Short mmCIF file of C-alpha atoms in Angstrom, two decimals:
data_model
loop_
_atom_site.label_atom_id
_atom_site.label_comp_id
_atom_site.label_asym_id
_atom_site.label_seq_id
_atom_site.Cartn_x
_atom_site.Cartn_y
_atom_site.Cartn_z
CA MET C 1 -47.23 -8.04 19.87
CA LYS C 2 -46.20 -5.85 16.95
CA ALA C 3 -44.01 -2.76 18.40
CA SER C 4 -45.04 0.81 17.52
CA LEU C 5 -42.02 2.51 16.33
CA ILE C 6 -40.92 5.91 16.64
CA GLU C 7 -42.09 9.26 15.53
CA ASP C 8 -39.51 9.85 13.06
CA GLU C 9 -39.82 6.22 11.66
CA GLU C 10 -39.50 7.69 7.99
CA ILE C 11 -36.28 9.54 8.54
CA ARG C 12 -35.05 6.33 10.64
CA LEU C 13 -36.01 4.16 7.56
CA ALA C 14 -34.21 6.48 4.94
CA LEU C 15 -31.14 6.61 7.42
CA LEU C 16 -30.97 2.80 7.50
CA ARG C 17 -31.38 2.39 3.74
CA GLY C 18 -28.95 5.25 3.08
CA TYR C 19 -26.12 3.10 4.80
CA ASN C 20 -26.45 0.40 1.92
CA ILE C 21 -25.66 -2.39 4.17
CA LEU C 22 -29.40 -4.17 3.95
CA ASP C 23 -28.58 -7.74 2.55
CA THR C 24 -25.08 -7.44 2.50
CA ALA C 25 -22.64 -10.19 2.57
CA PRO C 26 -21.15 -11.52 6.18
CA ASP C 27 -18.43 -9.55 7.23
CA GLU C 28 -15.55 -11.07 9.67
CA GLY C 29 -15.61 -7.44 11.33
CA PHE C 30 -19.19 -7.86 12.48
CA ASP C 31 -19.00 -11.20 13.43
CA ASP C 32 -16.26 -10.78 15.71
CA ILE C 33 -18.10 -8.23 17.74
CA THR C 34 -21.21 -10.54 17.71
CA LYS C 35 -19.39 -13.60 19.14
CA LEU C 36 -17.67 -11.51 21.98
CA ALA C 37 -20.99 -10.13 22.81
CA ALA C 38 -22.33 -13.93 23.16
CA GLU C 39 -19.31 -14.70 25.03
CA ILE C 40 -19.30 -11.87 27.41
CA CYS C 41 -23.10 -12.30 28.14
CA GLU C 42 -22.80 -16.02 28.34
CA VAL C 43 -25.52 -16.77 26.12
CA PRO C 44 -25.86 -18.74 22.88
CA ILE C 45 -27.11 -16.52 20.61
CA ALA C 46 -25.89 -13.06 19.55
CA LEU C 47 -27.20 -10.85 16.63
CA ILE C 48 -26.73 -7.52 14.62
CA SER C 49 -30.35 -6.65 13.83
CA LEU C 50 -31.17 -4.06 11.33
CA VAL C 51 -35.01 -3.44 11.92
CA ASP C 52 -36.52 -2.30 8.47
CA ASP C 53 -40.30 -1.42 8.05
CA LYS C 54 -41.67 -4.88 7.29
CA ARG C 55 -38.76 -7.30 8.68
CA GLN C 56 -35.78 -7.32 10.63
CA TRP C 57 -32.42 -8.44 8.79
CA PHE C 58 -29.12 -9.70 10.87
CA LYS C 59 -26.30 -8.42 9.71
CA SER C 60 -24.14 -11.10 11.69
CA LYS C 61 -25.18 -13.82 13.83
CA VAL C 62 -24.18 -16.52 16.35
CA GLY C 63 -26.59 -19.05 17.41
CA LEU C 64 -29.23 -18.84 14.61
CA SER C 65 -29.12 -19.80 11.22
CA ILE C 66 -32.12 -17.69 9.81
CA GLU C 67 -31.11 -14.62 7.84
CA GLY C 68 -33.98 -12.60 9.88
CA SER C 69 -37.63 -12.43 10.42
CA GLN C 70 -41.01 -10.61 9.76
CA ILE C 71 -41.51 -7.10 11.91
CA ASP C 72 -44.12 -8.85 13.81
CA ASP C 73 -41.45 -11.39 15.46
CA SER C 74 -38.97 -8.46 16.03
CA MET C 75 -38.00 -7.80 19.73
CA CYS C 76 -35.63 -5.72 18.53
CA ALA C 77 -38.35 -3.44 17.52
CA HIS C 78 -39.83 -2.74 20.95
CA ALA C 79 -35.85 -1.76 21.91
CA ILE C 80 -36.35 1.01 19.42
CA ALA C 81 -39.79 1.79 20.37
CA ALA C 82 -38.38 2.17 23.67
CA ASP C 83 -35.73 4.10 22.85
CA ASP C 84 -33.31 2.99 24.71
CA TYR C 85 -31.28 -0.32 25.96
CA LEU C 86 -34.13 -3.02 26.29
CA GLU C 87 -33.76 -6.04 28.62
CA ILE C 88 -36.87 -8.59 28.79
CA PHE C 89 -36.01 -10.90 31.79
CA ASP C 90 -38.50 -13.55 30.94
CA THR C 91 -39.89 -13.21 27.58
CA ALA C 92 -42.83 -15.36 27.84
CA ALA C 93 -44.37 -13.21 31.00
CA ASP C 94 -43.80 -9.93 29.05
CA PRO C 95 -46.82 -8.85 27.29
CA ARG C 96 -44.82 -7.38 24.58
CA THR C 97 -43.03 -10.72 23.42
CA ALA C 98 -45.45 -13.66 25.07
CA GLY C 99 -47.00 -14.08 21.38
CA ASN C 100 -43.42 -13.81 19.51
CA GLY C 101 -42.56 -16.74 17.22
CA PHE C 102 -39.17 -16.64 18.95
CA VAL C 103 -40.67 -17.46 22.16
CA THR C 104 -43.81 -19.88 21.47
CA GLY C 105 -41.75 -21.52 18.30
CA PRO C 106 -39.09 -24.06 18.44
CA ASP C 107 -36.20 -21.66 19.31
CA GLN C 108 -37.87 -20.97 22.76
CA ILE C 109 -36.28 -17.74 23.61
CA ARG C 110 -36.88 -16.92 27.23
CA PHE C 111 -34.40 -13.78 27.57
CA TYR C 112 -33.53 -10.85 25.48
CA ALA C 113 -31.15 -7.80 25.69
CA GLY C 114 -30.96 -5.21 23.08
CA ALA C 115 -28.46 -2.12 22.78
CA LEU C 116 -29.47 0.35 20.17
CA LEU C 117 -27.28 1.16 17.10
CA GLU C 118 -27.88 5.08 16.82
CA ASP C 119 -26.28 7.32 14.54
CA ASP C 120 -25.21 10.74 15.61
CA ASN C 121 -28.52 12.12 15.86
CA LYS C 122 -29.80 9.25 18.09
CA LEU C 123 -31.64 7.65 15.40
CA PRO C 124 -31.51 3.60 15.78
CA LEU C 125 -30.91 1.48 13.24
CA GLY C 126 -31.37 -1.86 14.86
CA THR C 127 -29.58 -3.04 17.88
CA LEU C 128 -26.69 -5.68 19.00
CA CYS C 129 -28.61 -8.05 21.15
CA VAL C 130 -28.09 -11.08 22.97
CA LEU C 131 -30.88 -13.89 23.82
CA GLY C 132 -31.15 -16.96 25.88
CA LYS C 133 -33.35 -20.03 26.57
CA GLU C 134 -33.44 -19.53 30.37
CA PRO C 135 -34.89 -16.61 32.31
CA ARG C 136 -32.25 -14.30 33.40
CA GLN C 137 -30.60 -11.10 33.94
CA LEU C 138 -27.29 -9.34 33.18
CA SER C 139 -24.86 -8.12 35.12
CA ASP C 140 -23.95 -4.43 35.35
CA PHE C 141 -20.88 -5.21 33.70
CA GLN C 142 -22.26 -7.10 30.84
CA ARG C 143 -25.05 -4.48 30.15
CA ARG C 144 -21.96 -1.94 30.33
CA ALA C 145 -19.97 -4.44 27.57
CA LEU C 146 -23.06 -4.76 25.33
CA LYS C 147 -23.76 -0.93 24.97
CA VAL C 148 -20.06 -0.21 24.30
CA LEU C 149 -19.87 -3.05 21.83
CA ALA C 150 -22.91 -1.54 19.94
CA VAL C 151 -21.29 1.45 19.71
CA GLN C 152 -18.31 -0.23 17.88
CA VAL C 153 -20.72 -1.92 15.34
CA MET C 154 -22.24 1.31 14.58
CA ARG C 155 -18.79 2.85 14.09
CA GLN C 156 -18.24 -0.10 11.70
CA ILE C 157 -21.13 0.85 9.75
CA GLU C 158 -20.38 4.30 9.53
CA LEU C 159 -16.74 3.71 8.60
CA ARG C 160 -17.93 1.12 5.54
CA LYS C 161 -20.16 4.03 4.61
CA ALA C 162 -17.40 6.44 4.36
CA LEU C 163 -15.09 4.31 2.46
CA ALA C 164 -18.01 3.54 0.39
CA ASP C 165 -18.84 7.15 -0.75
CA ALA C 166 -15.15 8.20 -0.74
CA GLU C 167 -14.95 5.54 -3.81
CA VAL C 168 -18.20 6.75 -5.57
CA LEU C 169 -16.52 10.23 -5.17
CA ARG C 170 -13.08 9.19 -6.44
CA LYS C 171 -14.47 7.27 -9.78
CA GLU C 172 -16.44 10.69 -10.57
CA VAL C 173 -13.48 12.76 -10.54
CA ASP C 174 -11.58 10.01 -12.34
CA HIS C 175 -14.60 9.99 -14.86
CA ARG C 176 -14.97 13.95 -14.98
CA VAL C 177 -10.94 14.32 -15.26
CA LYS C 178 -10.74 11.61 -18.49
CA ASN C 179 -13.31 13.42 -19.87
CA SER C 180 -11.50 16.85 -19.66
CA LEU C 181 -8.27 15.32 -20.82
CA GLN C 182 -10.03 13.85 -24.04
CA SER C 183 -11.77 17.07 -25.09
CA LEU C 184 -8.15 18.85 -24.60
CA GLU C 185 -6.55 15.89 -26.75
CA ALA C 186 -9.72 16.33 -29.64
CA LEU C 187 -8.27 20.23 -29.58
CA ILE C 188 -5.15 19.29 -30.10
CA ARG C 189 -5.67 16.90 -32.70
CA ILE C 190 -7.50 19.90 -34.72
CA GLN C 191 -4.51 22.01 -34.10
CA VAL C 192 -2.42 19.49 -35.50
CA ARG C 193 -4.14 19.09 -38.66
CA LYS C 194 -3.83 22.84 -39.02
CA GLU C 195 -0.29 23.46 -38.39
CA LYS C 196 2.23 23.64 -41.16
CA SER C 197 5.49 23.16 -39.30
CA PRO C 198 6.77 19.68 -39.08
CA GLU C 199 8.57 20.57 -35.76
CA ALA C 200 5.32 22.26 -34.43
CA ARG C 201 3.12 19.27 -35.40
CA ALA C 202 5.67 16.67 -33.78
CA ALA C 203 5.20 18.79 -30.30
CA LEU C 204 1.88 18.68 -30.73
CA ASP C 205 1.74 14.80 -31.21
CA SER C 206 3.64 14.47 -28.40
CA VAL C 207 1.80 16.47 -25.99
CA GLN C 208 -1.23 14.35 -27.14
CA GLY C 209 0.54 11.39 -26.23
CA ARG C 210 1.14 12.68 -22.99
CA LEU C 211 -2.38 13.55 -22.15
CA ALA C 212 -3.86 10.25 -23.51
CA THR C 213 -1.79 8.54 -21.03
CA ILE C 214 -2.84 10.30 -18.11
CA SER C 215 -6.85 10.17 -19.77
CA GLN C 216 -6.00 6.33 -19.86
CA LEU C 217 -4.63 6.11 -16.34
CA HIS C 218 -7.92 8.13 -15.08
CA GLU C 219 -10.17 5.69 -17.06
CA ALA C 220 -8.39 2.72 -15.61
CA LEU C 221 -8.93 3.88 -11.89
CA TYR C 222 -12.37 4.68 -12.75
CA LEU C 223 -13.26 1.09 -14.23
CA THR C 224 -11.58 -0.59 -11.41
CA ASP C 225 -12.80 -1.80 -8.23
CA SER C 226 -9.66 -1.99 -6.49
CA GLY C 227 -9.58 1.24 -5.26
CA ALA C 228 -6.64 3.55 -6.23
CA ALA C 229 -4.64 0.59 -7.35
CA VAL C 230 -4.10 -0.15 -11.28
CA ASP C 231 -3.19 -3.35 -13.07
CA ILE C 232 -0.37 -2.42 -14.72
CA ALA C 233 -0.88 -4.79 -17.53
CA ALA C 234 -4.24 -3.61 -18.35
CA PHE C 235 -3.19 -0.26 -17.83
CA LEU C 236 -0.06 -0.38 -20.34
CA LYS C 237 -2.43 -2.31 -23.07
CA LYS C 238 -4.46 0.96 -23.42
CA VAL C 239 -1.43 3.48 -23.73
CA ALA C 240 0.38 0.93 -25.91
CA HIS C 241 -2.73 0.97 -28.55
CA SER C 242 -3.29 4.84 -28.17
CA THR C 243 0.27 5.37 -28.80
CA SER C 244 0.56 2.92 -31.75
CA GLU C 245 -1.45 5.48 -33.92
CA GLN C 246 1.93 7.33 -34.22
CA MET C 247 4.23 4.10 -35.52
CA PRO C 248 4.05 3.20 -39.21
CA ASP C 249 1.36 1.26 -40.35
CA GLY C 250 3.74 -1.82 -41.11
CA VAL C 251 4.96 -1.83 -37.35
CA GLN C 252 3.95 -4.91 -35.27
CA ILE C 253 3.43 -4.24 -31.89
CA GLU C 254 3.76 -7.32 -29.33
CA ILE C 255 2.87 -7.33 -25.62
CA ASN C 256 3.95 -9.65 -22.98
CA LEU C 257 2.91 -8.20 -19.68
CA GLU C 258 2.54 -9.78 -16.16
CA GLN C 259 -0.23 -8.44 -13.78
CA ALA C 260 1.22 -6.42 -10.85
CA ASN C 261 -1.12 -3.81 -9.14
CA LEU C 262 0.28 -0.38 -8.79
CA SER C 263 -0.66 3.05 -6.82
CA SER C 264 -2.11 5.62 -9.39
CA ARG C 265 1.18 7.86 -9.19
CA SER C 266 3.49 4.83 -10.08
CA ALA C 267 1.05 3.76 -12.55
CA SER C 268 1.23 7.31 -14.25
CA SER C 269 4.99 7.05 -14.44
CA VAL C 270 5.47 3.89 -16.04
CA GLY C 271 2.67 4.97 -18.73
CA MET C 272 5.06 8.03 -19.74
CA ILE C 273 7.66 5.87 -19.95
CA VAL C 274 6.06 3.64 -22.41
CA ASN C 275 4.45 6.65 -24.01
CA GLU C 276 8.13 8.33 -24.50
CA ALA C 277 9.67 5.06 -25.56
CA MET C 278 6.86 4.37 -28.11
CA THR C 279 7.03 7.92 -29.37
CA ASN C 280 10.82 8.04 -29.90
CA ALA C 281 10.42 4.54 -31.93
CA ALA C 282 8.16 6.22 -33.88
CA LYS C 283 10.36 8.82 -34.82
CA TYR C 284 13.74 7.37 -35.27
CA ALA C 285 13.42 3.50 -35.39
CA TYR C 286 11.47 2.71 -38.45
CA GLN C 287 12.76 5.54 -41.10
CA GLY C 288 12.53 4.70 -44.55
CA ARG C 289 10.92 1.41 -43.39
CA LYS C 290 7.70 0.01 -44.19
CA ARG C 291 7.92 -2.48 -41.89
CA GLY C 292 9.20 -3.21 -38.19
CA ALA C 293 8.76 -4.37 -34.86
CA PHE C 294 7.94 -3.27 -31.42
CA ASN C 295 7.91 -5.28 -28.35
CA LEU C 296 6.54 -4.22 -25.22
CA SER C 297 7.17 -6.75 -22.20
CA GLY C 298 7.11 -7.17 -18.60
CA GLU C 299 7.47 -9.34 -15.57
CA SER C 300 7.84 -9.40 -11.70
CA ARG C 301 11.11 -11.18 -10.42
CA ASP C 302 12.69 -11.05 -7.04
CA GLY C 303 10.58 -8.37 -5.80
CA PHE C 304 11.18 -6.08 -8.89
CA TYR C 305 9.23 -5.48 -11.94
CA HIS C 306 11.41 -5.63 -15.30
CA LEU C 307 9.86 -3.43 -17.94
CA SER C 308 11.40 -3.65 -21.55
CA CYS C 309 10.46 -1.66 -24.73
CA ILE C 310 12.42 -3.04 -27.97
CA ASP C 311 12.28 -1.53 -31.06
CA ASP C 312 13.88 -3.35 -34.32
CA GLY C 313 15.72 0.13 -35.38
CA PRO C 314 19.08 0.99 -35.44
CA GLY C 315 19.58 1.07 -31.76
CA ILE C 316 19.77 4.13 -29.27
CA PRO C 317 23.11 6.23 -29.53
CA ASP C 318 25.58 5.48 -26.80
CA THR C 319 24.82 8.65 -24.38
CA ASP C 320 24.53 9.00 -20.80
CA PRO C 321 20.71 7.60 -20.21
CA SER C 322 20.05 11.00 -18.42
CA GLY C 323 20.47 12.64 -21.56
CA THR C 324 19.71 16.32 -22.94
CA GLY C 325 16.26 15.78 -24.61
CA LEU C 326 13.03 16.28 -23.21
CA GLY C 327 11.94 12.65 -23.96
CA MET C 328 14.96 11.16 -22.08
CA ARG C 329 14.56 13.82 -19.20
CA ILE C 330 10.64 12.54 -18.83
CA LEU C 331 12.28 8.86 -18.99
CA THR C 332 14.70 9.19 -16.20
CA ALA C 333 12.33 11.55 -14.16
CA ALA C 334 9.86 8.66 -14.46
CA ALA C 335 12.05 6.01 -13.34
CA GLN C 336 13.27 7.95 -10.36
CA GLN C 337 9.75 8.30 -9.38
CA LEU C 338 9.27 4.81 -9.42
CA GLY C 339 12.21 4.55 -6.93
CA GLY C 340 13.89 2.29 -9.79
CA GLU C 341 16.19 2.92 -12.91
CA MET C 342 16.29 3.01 -16.35
CA THR C 343 18.92 1.63 -18.48
CA LEU C 344 19.57 1.36 -22.45
CA PRO C 345 21.11 -2.16 -22.58
CA HIS C 346 23.34 -2.58 -25.68
CA ARG C 347 21.73 -4.61 -28.39
CA GLU C 348 23.52 -6.03 -31.68
CA ARG C 349 20.08 -4.67 -33.24
CA GLY C 350 17.56 -2.81 -32.38
CA GLY C 351 17.17 -0.33 -29.34
CA GLU C 352 15.98 -1.07 -25.69
CA ILE C 353 14.59 1.12 -23.02
CA LYS C 354 14.79 -0.97 -19.50
CA VAL C 355 13.38 0.17 -16.37
CA ILE C 356 13.70 -1.80 -12.92
CA TRP C 357 11.59 -0.59 -9.97
CA PRO C 358 10.53 -2.51 -6.60
CA ILE C 359 7.26 -3.57 -6.02
CA ILE C 360 5.52 -2.36 -3.05
CA ASP C 361 2.38 -4.39 -1.85
#
């Protein structure tokens, strides 16, 4: 017998579909609850059943191999119609389930108990249910446990939706910030073309480069599927490509970066380091030359990430790395934000800015 569902059925169905859980992959968190329900209730079959308009779909299952069934064979639909916990001691003797395919077919289900999966407004998505092949009754303890586990299933569903909603919001924010920063970059480029003072043009170029770094960070966050973690290799390649526009045309840029995930804040600091290193090289390393080389490399070693920015210019003067210029202060501050250290290793030819920081999983 097909169950007649609740008066607010359209609202219930909209709620169910709004959770975006139908036809999703198996989830260990749900499977653990289903297994526990089967063990506590001492039955061979336990299901997390979500009841749609024409079918029921099993988010998690123990003892059955099928993914779901037509709504006509859904015992869980009767639980929703009853608007409460439902226990059928003998499914073959109950008129609601006597003709059910799970009862008359090869599964030969003779017992059913289902606790509703309800939201805060008491609208049910489905049930956490247990089934057996012999008529029986659950003990009071087993009934209470099944209801408690159903509440935990619903909390898991709501938590996953909250995380998904937060991810959508985060991506939207990153997308809008990126667009706003790119608009500001465009305005600065227009001002650079109008500006006659070389010093002012250089200052605006520097600001534009820093904005580009932050914009690319937000683009990386928007495109990634790993939350607020950024693939540092892919991100720095974009930073280097953008900043390379400040380099003379004949400068060859070589990039060799090992992949590592960083938080958005750490990635911002690393991006600033690369931007400042390349900007500094563009100003001082290739004066009077049409050709040159710049190498950006990074690798994970012994729990630390080693990043090197090397040019083939006259070298960096032997000064205190803390320096007095804005660029050097930015480099030092960025390294400190990473919990790392910046050094200027001596080289026979060229200049190197090296930053080492701990990798935190």
